[in-house]
């Protein structure tokens, strides 16, 4: 079969400014492989590309050169699914505040930059390949209590369960957590307190979550500990990395809910 | 960690204030040291209360250190592979030195007990002569230096510890955030400085 030769036209619009980058990317063939940082030069990167599009361009080249493309996780590419997280120059989701990797654009980088790209590093998030980690430990925390038990069917009349506006707002702020795992990746202790606290705060604030209020927090904390996440020492690294700005006060709230639940047992 | 830390914090406040009695002269300080050995008399016998306090403090120190060890083990295990490029954006110096700072304070407590309680390392070493014992130790510059380093470590430890404990115990909220941080800073500076003035005053010849 005829393999197309590498295109020699630039990847950006003719005449538009581009940046030349050096990428150092974590390559690991599988869970058992030791892995290492591998250096790639990537010239002519358009500042209008997203970080993932930049990786797409690199991968097209690698495929044409007969090399394995860099495996990375992604889905929505619009900042809502939580799949795409990688650590860029030591920062989860890269340098931009409240921005997922897919929403990060190459204009955040300068010509000649060396960019280190690594997967989330946590025992509870084992590397599957290259930048892809297995975040099913989060699913098991959710499975332990991150839901409300309701009879499915037609939706009930919304006004039949009044929720005060400030409570609804606070619950909604916590509900914006996309389960990306950046909090764990950024935490020096590899702790998942911010994620768990967002879920517990969201559901425990609302009347719909009230019947399972105590069991939820107890079971979710137990599940979190069983997965081998580290303990929270309130370093504050998680909030600054969180693309949704889940506040540290949610962790205070989780602790309060937990104390309440264990003292009422 | 939070509860044992709070016990030690309360003790330190009382201890720091007590130490300042040294500025009221030898008699006042020695009398105070003697009084510590007889609080609660006649309801309690002799140094009973002192021994109860000692047992409580010892338990607090040991439990604090044991849970710090367990927590550190767990945290290190949670990240088996380190980042090759790593950055801390938020964590302050105090946060990053909790483990080392704690170890320095632990070593300090051992030295301190040998110095002023057991008197084995004290140059004066006369039981009941607390004032002279303090002066004899702090007249040596490196003893004073060691105390100052330990008190700086203590200040940093409390600065993060107090606020962290408030969150662990769930007393913390968005509305109280500012106040709690302010209290942590005041406590840290107050204790650090309050303990430090004694050795510095001795070395400077203000207390002799
Ligand atoms: C540098 C400032 C300090 C000075 C001048 C000082 C002085 C003293 C003195 C004179 C005693 C003996 C009291 C007595 O005669 O019974 C004592 C006991 C003690 N100090 Fe300090 N101290 C200082 C800081 C600290 C700190 C920071 C800690 C804890 C981290 C601490 C923990 C203790 C303990 C545990 C005892 C023993 C109480 C007992 O007798 O069981 N001290 N201190
Ligand atoms: S709390 Fe923030 S960083 Fe953590 S999983 Fe949720 S969205 Fe991601
Ligand atoms: S790909 Fe969905 S959040 Fe980035």
Short mmCIF file of C-alpha atoms and ligand atoms in Angstrom, two decimals:
data_model
loop_
_atom_site.label_atom_id
_atom_site.label_comp_id
_atom_site.label_asym_id
_atom_site.label_seq_id
_atom_site.Cartn_x
_atom_site.Cartn_y
_atom_site.Cartn_z
CA UNK A 1 0.00 0.00 0.00
CA UNK A 2 1.11 3.47 -0.77
CA UNK A 3 1.97 5.43 2.35
CA UNK A 4 1.75 9.15 1.89
CA UNK A 5 5.00 10.95 2.30
CA UNK A 6 5.19 13.50 5.13
CA UNK A 7 3.50 16.69 4.05
CA UNK A 8 5.99 19.46 3.82
CA UNK A 9 3.48 22.29 4.02
CA UNK A 10 3.50 24.02 7.42
CA UNK A 11 0.87 22.96 9.94
CA UNK A 12 -0.24 26.54 10.51
CA UNK A 13 -1.82 29.02 8.13
CA UNK A 14 0.57 30.49 5.63
CA UNK A 15 2.33 33.48 7.12
CA UNK A 16 0.87 33.08 10.63
CA UNK A 17 3.44 32.98 13.43
CA UNK A 18 4.35 29.52 14.68
CA UNK A 19 6.42 28.22 17.58
CA UNK A 20 9.12 25.58 17.58
CA UNK A 21 8.94 23.27 20.55
CA UNK A 22 10.94 20.55 22.19
CA UNK A 23 8.69 17.97 23.80
CA UNK A 24 9.81 15.51 26.42
CA UNK A 25 7.09 12.93 26.71
CA UNK A 26 6.72 9.98 29.02
CA UNK A 27 6.71 6.79 26.94
CA UNK A 28 5.72 3.53 28.60
CA UNK A 29 4.67 0.52 26.53
CA UNK A 30 2.44 -0.99 29.17
CA UNK A 31 1.77 -1.28 32.88
CA UNK A 32 4.86 -3.47 33.42
CA UNK A 33 7.24 -1.39 31.31
CA UNK A 34 9.57 0.91 33.26
CA UNK A 35 9.03 3.88 30.98
CA UNK A 36 11.21 6.91 30.26
CA UNK A 37 11.04 10.49 29.03
CA UNK A 38 11.63 10.68 25.24
CA UNK A 39 12.53 13.91 23.45
CA UNK A 40 10.82 15.05 20.21
CA UNK A 41 11.39 18.24 18.25
CA UNK A 42 8.18 19.71 16.93
CA UNK A 43 8.64 22.72 14.63
CA UNK A 44 5.99 25.05 13.23
CA UNK A 45 3.28 24.63 15.82
CA UNK A 46 0.35 26.99 15.40
CA UNK A 47 -0.52 28.93 18.55
CA UNK A 48 -4.17 28.33 17.69
CA UNK A 49 -3.85 24.57 18.17
CA UNK A 50 -5.03 23.03 21.38
CA UNK A 51 -2.52 20.97 23.34
CA UNK A 52 -4.18 17.77 22.15
CA UNK A 53 -4.15 18.92 18.53
CA UNK A 54 -0.45 19.55 18.92
CA UNK A 55 -0.08 15.94 20.13
CA UNK A 56 -2.21 14.83 17.14
CA UNK A 57 0.26 16.52 14.80
CA UNK A 58 3.15 14.81 16.54
CA UNK A 59 1.35 11.47 16.31
CA UNK A 60 0.64 11.84 12.58
CA UNK A 61 4.34 12.32 12.10
CA UNK A 62 5.26 9.40 14.31
CA UNK A 63 2.85 7.11 12.43
CA UNK A 64 4.31 8.14 9.09
CA UNK A 65 7.78 7.51 10.46
CA UNK A 66 6.66 4.03 11.47
CA UNK A 67 6.82 4.73 15.22
CA UNK A 68 4.13 4.11 17.82
CA UNK A 69 2.01 7.21 18.38
CA UNK A 70 1.89 8.69 21.88
CA UNK A 71 -1.15 7.25 23.65
CA UNK A 72 -3.21 9.88 25.45
CA UNK A 73 -6.77 9.89 26.73
CA UNK A 74 -9.43 12.30 25.46
CA UNK A 75 -13.08 12.39 24.59
CA UNK A 76 -15.08 15.62 24.54
CA UNK A 77 -12.21 18.01 23.88
CA UNK A 78 -14.40 20.72 25.36
CA UNK A 79 -13.47 20.55 29.03
CA UNK A 80 -16.38 18.54 30.36
CA UNK A 81 -15.55 14.83 30.28
CA UNK A 82 -12.40 14.81 32.41
CA UNK A 83 -10.52 12.30 30.26
CA UNK A 84 -7.63 14.35 28.93
CA UNK A 85 -5.50 15.20 31.98
CA UNK A 86 -1.72 15.13 31.71
CA UNK A 87 0.96 16.86 33.74
CA UNK A 88 2.61 19.61 31.69
CA UNK A 89 5.86 21.04 33.05
CA UNK A 90 4.97 19.77 36.51
CA UNK A 91 1.48 21.25 36.49
CA UNK A 92 -1.65 19.14 36.17
CA UNK A 93 -3.52 20.30 33.02
CA UNK A 94 -0.71 22.76 32.31
CA UNK A 95 -0.13 26.40 33.16
CA UNK A 96 -3.56 27.97 32.58
CA UNK A 97 -5.90 28.47 35.49
CA UNK A 98 -9.14 26.45 35.45
CA UNK A 99 -8.37 24.96 32.05
CA UNK A 100 -8.29 21.30 31.06
CA UNK A 101 -5.52 20.02 28.79
CA UNK A 102 -7.91 19.89 25.81
CA UNK A 103 -8.85 23.54 26.33
CA UNK A 104 -5.25 24.67 26.71
CA UNK A 105 -3.90 26.33 23.57
CA UNK A 106 -0.39 26.53 22.29
CA UNK A 107 -0.44 30.32 22.60
CA UNK A 108 0.25 29.65 26.28
CA UNK A 109 3.76 28.60 25.21
CA UNK A 110 6.67 30.43 23.66
CA UNK A 111 8.97 29.69 20.79
CA UNK A 112 11.82 27.45 21.90
CA UNK A 113 10.02 26.11 24.98
CA UNK A 114 10.88 22.69 26.32
CA UNK A 115 7.65 21.04 27.47
CA UNK A 116 7.64 18.02 29.76
CA UNK A 117 4.53 15.88 29.45
CA UNK A 118 3.86 13.16 32.01
CA UNK A 119 0.89 11.05 33.04
CA UNK A 120 -0.91 11.52 36.38
CA UNK A 121 1.35 9.82 38.90
CA UNK A 122 -0.43 7.95 41.66
CA UNK A 123 -0.45 4.36 42.83
CA UNK A 124 -4.23 4.41 42.54
CA UNK A 125 -3.97 5.59 38.89
CA UNK A 126 -1.72 2.95 37.27
CA UNK A 127 -0.31 3.86 33.86
CA UNK A 128 -1.96 1.88 31.04
CA UNK A 129 0.30 3.21 28.32
CA UNK A 130 2.29 6.43 27.81
CA UNK A 131 0.07 9.23 29.13
CA UNK A 132 -3.02 7.10 29.70
CA UNK A 133 -3.83 6.11 33.28
CA UNK A 134 -6.54 3.89 34.68
CA UNK A 135 -8.85 6.06 36.79
CA UNK A 136 -11.35 3.32 37.65
CA UNK A 137 -10.46 3.84 41.34
CA UNK A 138 -12.59 7.01 41.03
CA UNK A 139 -15.46 4.94 39.63
CA UNK A 140 -15.28 2.68 42.67
CA UNK A 141 -15.42 5.69 45.01
CA UNK A 142 -18.52 6.88 43.15
CA UNK A 143 -19.96 3.36 43.29
CA UNK A 144 -19.58 3.42 47.09
CA UNK A 145 -21.99 6.34 47.51
CA UNK A 146 -21.70 9.03 44.85
CA UNK A 147 -25.32 8.67 43.77
CA UNK A 148 -28.84 8.99 45.11
CA UNK A 149 -31.24 6.07 45.17
CA UNK A 150 -34.43 7.06 43.33
CA UNK A 151 -37.15 5.27 41.50
CA UNK A 152 -36.56 5.90 37.82
CA UNK A 153 -39.36 6.83 35.49
CA UNK A 154 -40.88 10.18 34.68
CA UNK A 155 -39.10 13.10 36.31
CA UNK A 156 -40.87 14.43 39.41
CA UNK A 157 -42.20 17.98 39.45
CA UNK A 158 -39.11 20.08 40.23
CA UNK A 159 -40.93 22.43 42.60
CA UNK A 160 -42.11 19.61 44.83
CA UNK A 161 -38.66 19.61 46.50
CA UNK A 162 -37.74 23.22 47.25
CA UNK A 163 -34.02 23.95 47.56
CA UNK A 164 -32.87 27.33 48.89
CA UNK A 165 -30.88 29.25 46.29
CA UNK A 166 -27.57 29.43 48.23
CA UNK A 167 -27.72 25.68 48.87
CA UNK A 168 -28.48 24.96 45.23
CA UNK A 169 -25.57 27.19 44.19
CA UNK A 170 -23.11 25.54 46.55
CA UNK A 171 -24.24 22.07 45.48
CA UNK A 172 -23.94 23.06 41.84
CA UNK A 173 -20.42 24.45 42.30
CA UNK A 174 -19.37 21.09 43.69
CA UNK A 175 -21.29 19.21 41.01
CA UNK A 176 -19.05 20.76 38.35
CA UNK A 177 -16.28 18.29 39.26
CA UNK A 178 -15.54 16.30 36.10
CA UNK A 179 -13.61 13.53 37.85
CA UNK A 180 -10.44 14.29 35.92
CA UNK A 181 -8.05 13.40 38.72
CA UNK A 182 -5.91 16.54 38.51
CA UNK A 183 -6.33 17.01 42.26
CA UNK A 184 -4.70 13.62 42.90
CA UNK A 185 -1.99 14.32 40.34
CA UNK A 186 -1.11 17.67 41.90
CA UNK A 187 -1.29 16.57 45.54
CA UNK A 188 2.16 15.85 47.02
CA UNK A 189 0.48 13.02 48.92
CA UNK A 190 -1.51 11.60 45.99
CA UNK A 191 -4.69 12.18 47.99
CA UNK A 192 -8.15 12.18 46.41
CA UNK A 193 -9.79 14.27 49.11
CA UNK A 194 -10.84 17.11 46.80
CA UNK A 195 -12.63 14.80 44.37
CA UNK A 196 -14.40 12.86 47.12
CA UNK A 197 -15.26 16.05 48.99
CA UNK A 198 -16.80 17.59 45.86
CA UNK A 199 -19.06 14.58 45.40
CA UNK A 200 -20.02 14.33 49.07
CA UNK A 201 -20.65 18.07 49.37
CA UNK A 202 -22.73 18.15 46.21
CA UNK A 203 -25.05 15.30 47.24
CA UNK A 204 -25.12 15.84 51.01
CA UNK A 205 -26.23 19.45 50.62
CA UNK A 206 -29.35 18.57 48.69
CA UNK A 207 -32.64 17.18 50.07
CA UNK A 208 -32.44 14.39 47.48
CA UNK A 209 -29.17 13.24 49.05
CA UNK A 210 -30.36 13.45 52.65
CA UNK A 211 -31.61 9.86 53.17
CA UNK A 212 -28.14 8.46 52.44
CA UNK A 213 -26.20 11.32 53.99
CA UNK A 214 -24.27 9.34 56.63
CA UNK A 215 -23.75 6.07 54.75
CA UNK A 216 -22.60 7.99 51.68
CA UNK A 217 -19.75 9.82 53.40
CA UNK A 218 -18.66 6.79 55.42
CA UNK A 219 -18.63 4.44 52.44
CA UNK A 220 -16.97 6.87 50.06
CA UNK A 221 -14.17 7.68 52.52
CA UNK A 222 -13.70 3.96 53.16
CA UNK A 223 -13.53 3.27 49.41
CA UNK A 224 -11.06 6.11 48.93
CA UNK A 225 -8.77 4.73 51.63
CA UNK A 226 -9.05 1.19 50.21
CA UNK A 227 -7.82 2.39 46.81
CA UNK A 228 -4.49 3.49 48.26
CA UNK A 229 -4.80 7.24 47.85
CA UNK A 230 -2.66 9.25 50.25
CA UNK A 231 -3.86 11.26 53.24
CA UNK A 232 -4.76 14.94 53.02
CA UNK A 233 -2.36 17.31 54.77
CA UNK A 234 -4.09 20.46 53.51
CA UNK A 235 -1.31 21.55 51.19
CA UNK A 236 -3.78 23.34 48.88
CA UNK A 237 -2.14 22.04 45.69
CA UNK A 238 -5.35 20.31 44.55
CA UNK A 239 -7.50 23.45 44.27
CA UNK A 240 -5.03 25.36 42.14
CA UNK A 241 -4.80 22.41 39.76
CA UNK A 242 -8.55 21.77 39.62
CA UNK A 243 -9.98 22.90 36.26
CA UNK A 244 -13.33 23.51 37.93
CA UNK A 245 -12.05 25.47 40.92
CA UNK A 246 -13.48 23.12 43.55
CA UNK A 247 -12.55 24.98 46.77
CA UNK A 248 -10.60 23.63 49.74
CA UNK A 249 -13.60 24.38 51.91
CA UNK A 250 -15.23 21.30 50.36
CA UNK A 251 -12.56 19.23 52.13
CA UNK A 252 -13.46 20.92 55.42
CA UNK A 253 -17.04 20.02 54.68
CA UNK A 254 -16.17 16.39 53.95
CA UNK A 255 -14.39 16.16 57.30
CA UNK A 256 -17.39 17.71 59.04
CA UNK A 257 -19.80 15.32 57.33
CA UNK A 258 -17.56 12.39 58.21
CA UNK A 259 -17.28 13.34 61.89
CA UNK A 260 -21.04 13.82 62.00
CA UNK A 261 -21.64 10.42 60.40
CA UNK A 262 -19.30 8.46 62.66
CA UNK A 263 -20.51 10.10 65.85
CA UNK A 264 -24.14 9.31 64.96
CA UNK A 265 -23.57 5.69 64.20
CA UNK B 1 -2.70 14.39 64.50
CA UNK B 2 -5.10 17.25 65.06
CA UNK B 3 -6.16 16.30 68.58
CA UNK B 4 -2.68 15.51 69.90
CA UNK B 5 -1.41 18.67 68.24
CA UNK B 6 -4.06 20.71 70.02
CA UNK B 7 -3.10 19.20 73.39
CA UNK B 8 0.54 20.13 72.84
CA UNK B 9 -0.41 23.57 71.62
CA UNK B 10 -2.34 24.31 74.80
CA UNK B 11 0.57 23.10 76.88
CA UNK B 12 3.03 25.23 74.92
CA UNK B 13 0.97 28.36 75.51
CA UNK B 14 1.02 27.79 79.27
CA UNK B 15 4.70 26.81 79.18
CA UNK B 16 5.70 29.87 77.18
CA UNK B 17 3.87 32.23 79.55
CA UNK B 18 5.44 30.46 82.54
CA UNK B 19 8.93 30.86 81.07
CA UNK B 20 8.45 34.61 80.87
CA UNK B 21 8.41 34.70 84.67
CA UNK B 22 12.18 34.56 84.39
CA UNK B 23 12.09 38.31 83.68
CA UNK B 24 10.71 38.88 87.19
CA UNK B 25 13.86 37.52 88.78
CA UNK B 26 15.34 34.41 90.28
CA UNK B 27 13.00 34.16 93.22
CA UNK B 28 9.86 34.54 91.18
CA UNK B 29 10.96 31.92 88.64
CA UNK B 30 12.19 29.34 91.15
CA UNK B 31 9.05 29.74 93.18
CA UNK B 32 7.04 29.14 90.02
CA UNK B 33 9.06 26.00 89.20
CA UNK B 34 8.45 24.79 92.72
CA UNK B 35 4.77 25.57 92.49
CA UNK B 36 4.54 23.40 89.34
CA UNK B 37 5.53 20.49 91.54
CA UNK B 38 2.82 21.12 94.08
CA UNK B 39 -0.27 22.19 92.15
CA UNK B 40 -3.42 20.63 93.51
CA UNK B 41 -2.03 20.12 97.03
CA UNK B 42 -3.61 19.27 99.37
CA UNK B 43 -6.29 17.67 97.19
CA UNK B 44 -3.55 15.87 95.30
CA UNK B 45 -0.30 14.69 96.77
CA UNK B 46 2.95 16.51 95.91
CA UNK B 47 3.84 16.31 92.23
CA UNK B 48 0.84 14.19 91.24
CA UNK B 49 -0.63 16.77 88.92
CA UNK B 50 2.78 17.33 87.33
CA UNK B 51 3.03 13.60 86.67
CA UNK B 52 -0.48 13.45 85.25
CA UNK B 53 0.44 16.31 82.91
CA UNK B 54 3.67 14.57 81.97
CA UNK B 55 1.83 11.34 81.15
CA UNK B 56 -0.69 13.23 79.06
CA UNK B 57 2.00 15.13 77.19
CA UNK B 58 4.07 12.05 76.62
CA UNK B 59 1.03 10.29 75.18
CA UNK B 60 0.34 13.30 72.95
CA UNK B 61 3.92 13.47 71.67
CA UNK B 62 4.15 9.72 71.05
CA UNK B 63 0.76 9.46 69.35
CA UNK B 64 1.48 12.56 67.27
CA UNK B 65 4.79 11.12 66.07
CA UNK B 66 3.30 7.67 65.46
CA UNK B 67 0.46 9.02 63.34
CA UNK B 68 2.88 11.30 61.48
CA UNK B 69 4.93 8.22 60.65
CA UNK B 70 1.89 6.27 59.45
CA UNK B 71 0.59 9.19 57.41
CA UNK B 72 3.97 9.76 55.76
CA UNK B 73 4.30 6.08 54.89
CA UNK B 74 0.86 6.10 53.33
CA UNK B 75 1.49 9.32 51.41
CA UNK B 76 4.81 8.13 50.01
CA UNK B 77 3.23 4.85 48.94
CA UNK B 78 0.43 6.73 47.16
CA UNK B 79 2.97 8.09 44.66
CA UNK B 80 5.38 5.24 43.89
CA UNK B 81 6.73 6.95 40.78
CA UNK B 82 7.90 10.55 41.19
CA UNK B 83 7.43 13.27 38.57
CA UNK B 84 10.54 14.08 36.59
CA UNK B 85 9.37 17.68 36.41
CA UNK B 86 7.65 18.80 39.53
CA UNK B 87 6.31 22.07 40.75
CA UNK B 88 4.55 23.16 43.87
CA UNK B 89 2.36 26.16 43.33
CA UNK B 90 0.47 26.60 46.52
CA UNK B 91 2.21 24.77 49.35
CA UNK B 92 4.12 27.19 51.58
CA UNK B 93 7.52 26.62 53.17
CA UNK B 94 5.72 25.63 56.35
CA UNK B 95 3.73 22.94 54.50
CA UNK B 96 6.80 21.50 52.84
CA UNK B 97 8.78 21.31 56.07
CA UNK B 98 6.20 19.62 58.31
CA UNK B 99 8.08 16.31 58.35
CA UNK B 100 11.62 17.69 58.83
CA UNK B 101 10.38 20.37 61.19
CA UNK B 102 8.61 17.76 63.28
CA UNK B 103 11.80 15.70 63.52
CA UNK B 104 13.82 18.77 64.60
CA UNK B 105 11.22 19.55 67.27
CA UNK B 106 11.27 15.93 68.45
CA UNK B 107 15.05 15.96 68.83
CA UNK B 108 14.77 19.29 70.56
CA UNK B 109 12.28 17.92 73.11
CA UNK B 110 14.68 15.10 74.01
CA UNK B 111 17.59 17.51 74.42
CA UNK B 112 15.40 19.93 76.30
CA UNK B 113 14.26 17.33 78.82
CA UNK B 114 17.85 16.20 79.41
CA UNK B 115 18.81 19.85 79.85
CA UNK B 116 16.16 21.19 82.21
CA UNK B 117 14.16 18.28 83.57
CA UNK B 118 16.64 15.41 84.01
CA UNK B 119 19.47 17.99 84.28
CA UNK B 120 21.96 15.42 82.86
CA UNK B 121 23.17 17.87 80.22
CA UNK B 122 22.82 20.99 82.32
CA UNK B 123 26.03 22.81 83.31
CA UNK B 124 24.58 23.98 86.58
CA UNK B 125 22.27 21.06 87.17
CA UNK B 126 20.99 21.92 90.63
CA UNK B 127 17.51 20.64 91.37
CA UNK B 128 15.13 23.42 92.31
CA UNK B 129 17.49 26.12 91.01
CA UNK B 130 15.57 26.48 87.75
CA UNK B 131 16.73 30.06 87.16
CA UNK B 132 20.43 29.30 87.40
CA UNK B 133 19.98 26.18 85.32
CA UNK B 134 18.40 28.19 82.51
CA UNK B 135 21.08 30.87 82.66
CA UNK B 136 23.92 28.34 82.62
CA UNK B 137 22.58 26.63 79.49
CA UNK B 138 21.81 29.70 77.45
CA UNK B 139 25.13 31.36 78.24
CA UNK B 140 26.57 28.91 75.73
CA UNK B 141 26.03 30.38 72.25
CA UNK B 142 25.43 27.12 70.39
CA UNK B 143 22.83 25.94 72.89
CA UNK B 144 20.99 29.19 72.34
CA UNK B 145 21.39 28.83 68.58
CA UNK B 146 19.93 25.32 68.71
CA UNK B 147 16.98 26.60 70.74
CA UNK B 148 16.37 29.38 68.26
CA UNK B 149 16.44 27.00 65.29
CA UNK B 150 14.07 24.65 67.08
CA UNK B 151 11.70 27.52 67.94
CA UNK B 152 11.66 28.68 64.31
CA UNK B 153 10.80 25.14 63.28
CA UNK B 154 8.09 25.15 65.95
CA UNK B 155 6.63 28.39 64.62
CA UNK B 156 6.44 27.03 61.07
CA UNK B 157 5.00 23.74 62.32
CA UNK B 158 2.24 25.52 64.22
CA UNK B 159 1.58 27.93 61.37
CA UNK B 160 0.48 25.11 59.10
CA UNK B 161 -0.54 22.69 61.86
CA UNK B 162 -3.15 24.87 63.51
CA UNK B 163 -4.97 25.70 60.33
CA UNK B 164 -4.70 22.17 58.99
CA UNK B 165 -6.09 20.79 62.26
CA UNK B 166 -9.00 23.22 62.04
CA UNK B 167 -9.91 21.79 58.66
CA UNK B 168 -9.39 18.19 59.71
CA UNK B 169 -11.73 18.72 62.63
CA UNK B 170 -14.28 20.35 60.33
CA UNK B 171 -14.34 23.65 62.25
CA UNK B 172 -13.18 25.32 59.11
CA UNK B 173 -15.52 27.08 56.65
CA UNK B 174 -15.26 29.69 53.91
CA UNK B 175 -16.42 32.43 56.28
CA UNK B 176 -13.86 31.48 58.96
CA UNK B 177 -10.96 30.94 56.57
CA UNK B 178 -9.42 34.39 57.06
CA UNK B 179 -9.81 34.37 60.83
CA UNK B 180 -8.35 30.89 61.24
CA UNK B 181 -5.33 31.83 59.15
CA UNK B 182 -4.85 34.95 61.24
CA UNK B 183 -5.06 32.97 64.49
CA UNK B 184 -2.53 30.46 63.12
CA UNK B 185 -0.10 33.27 62.32
CA UNK B 186 -0.56 34.97 65.69
CA UNK B 187 -0.08 31.69 67.57
CA UNK B 188 2.99 30.78 65.56
CA UNK B 189 4.67 34.16 66.03
CA UNK B 190 3.64 34.45 69.67
CA UNK B 191 4.96 31.02 70.64
CA UNK B 192 8.09 31.21 68.55
CA UNK B 193 9.00 34.68 69.80
CA UNK B 194 7.80 34.05 73.36
CA UNK B 195 10.06 31.03 73.75
CA UNK B 196 12.96 32.69 71.96
CA UNK B 197 13.21 35.82 74.09
CA UNK B 198 14.44 33.84 77.10
CA UNK B 199 17.61 32.35 75.58
CA UNK B 200 18.27 35.58 73.69
CA UNK B 201 17.92 37.63 76.86
CA UNK B 202 20.32 35.33 78.68
CA UNK B 203 22.89 35.49 75.92
CA UNK B 204 22.53 39.25 75.74
CA UNK B 205 23.18 39.47 79.48
CA UNK B 206 19.72 40.83 80.33
CA UNK B 207 19.04 37.82 82.53
CA UNK B 208 21.96 36.54 84.59
C1 LIG C 1 13.25 27.95 74.34
C2 LIG C 1 12.29 28.11 75.12
C3 LIG C 1 12.01 27.17 76.24
C4 LIG C 1 12.47 27.32 77.52
C5 LIG C 1 13.32 28.43 78.05
C6 LIG C 1 11.97 26.20 78.25
C7 LIG C 1 12.24 25.97 79.58
C8 LIG C 1 11.83 24.85 80.27
C9 LIG C 1 12.16 24.58 81.61
C10 LIG C 1 12.99 25.48 82.50
C11 LIG C 1 11.59 23.40 81.92
C12 LIG C 1 11.67 22.71 83.26
C13 LIG C 1 10.60 23.17 84.20
C14 LIG C 1 10.79 22.50 85.49
O1 LIG C 1 11.70 22.93 86.23
O2 LIG C 1 10.06 21.54 85.74
C15 LIG C 1 10.90 22.90 80.77
C16 LIG C 1 10.20 21.72 80.67
C17 LIG C 1 9.60 21.23 79.51
N1 LIG C 1 9.55 21.85 78.31
FE1 LIG C 1 10.35 23.61 77.84
N2 LIG C 1 11.22 25.41 77.42
C18 LIG C 1 11.22 25.97 76.17
C19 LIG C 1 10.57 25.50 75.04
C20 LIG C 1 9.86 24.29 74.96
C21 LIG C 1 9.21 23.77 73.80
C22 LIG C 1 9.16 24.46 72.47
C23 LIG C 1 8.66 22.57 74.10
C24 LIG C 1 7.87 21.58 73.28
C25 LIG C 1 7.94 21.36 72.05
C26 LIG C 1 8.97 22.34 75.47
C27 LIG C 1 8.57 21.22 76.13
C28 LIG C 1 8.87 21.00 77.44
C29 LIG C 1 8.51 19.82 78.10
C30 LIG C 1 7.79 18.61 77.50
C31 LIG C 1 8.97 19.96 79.41
C32 LIG C 1 8.90 18.96 80.49
C33 LIG C 1 7.73 19.07 81.36
C34 LIG C 1 7.98 18.07 82.42
O3 LIG C 1 8.73 18.36 83.31
O4 LIG C 1 7.42 16.97 82.28
N3 LIG C 1 9.70 23.39 75.95
N4 LIG C 1 11.07 23.83 79.76
S1 LIG C 2 -12.04 18.01 42.13
FE1 LIG C 2 -11.32 19.16 40.32
S2 LIG C 2 -9.31 18.27 39.90
FE2 LIG C 2 -10.37 16.82 41.23
S3 LIG C 2 -11.38 15.36 39.86
FE3 LIG C 2 -12.89 17.00 40.28
S4 LIG C 2 -12.61 18.48 38.60
FE4 LIG C 2 -10.79 17.16 38.57
S1 LIG C 3 -11.15 15.78 26.56
FE1 LIG C 3 -12.93 15.99 27.82
S2 LIG C 3 -12.21 17.34 29.37
FE2 LIG C 3 -10.56 17.31 28.00
#
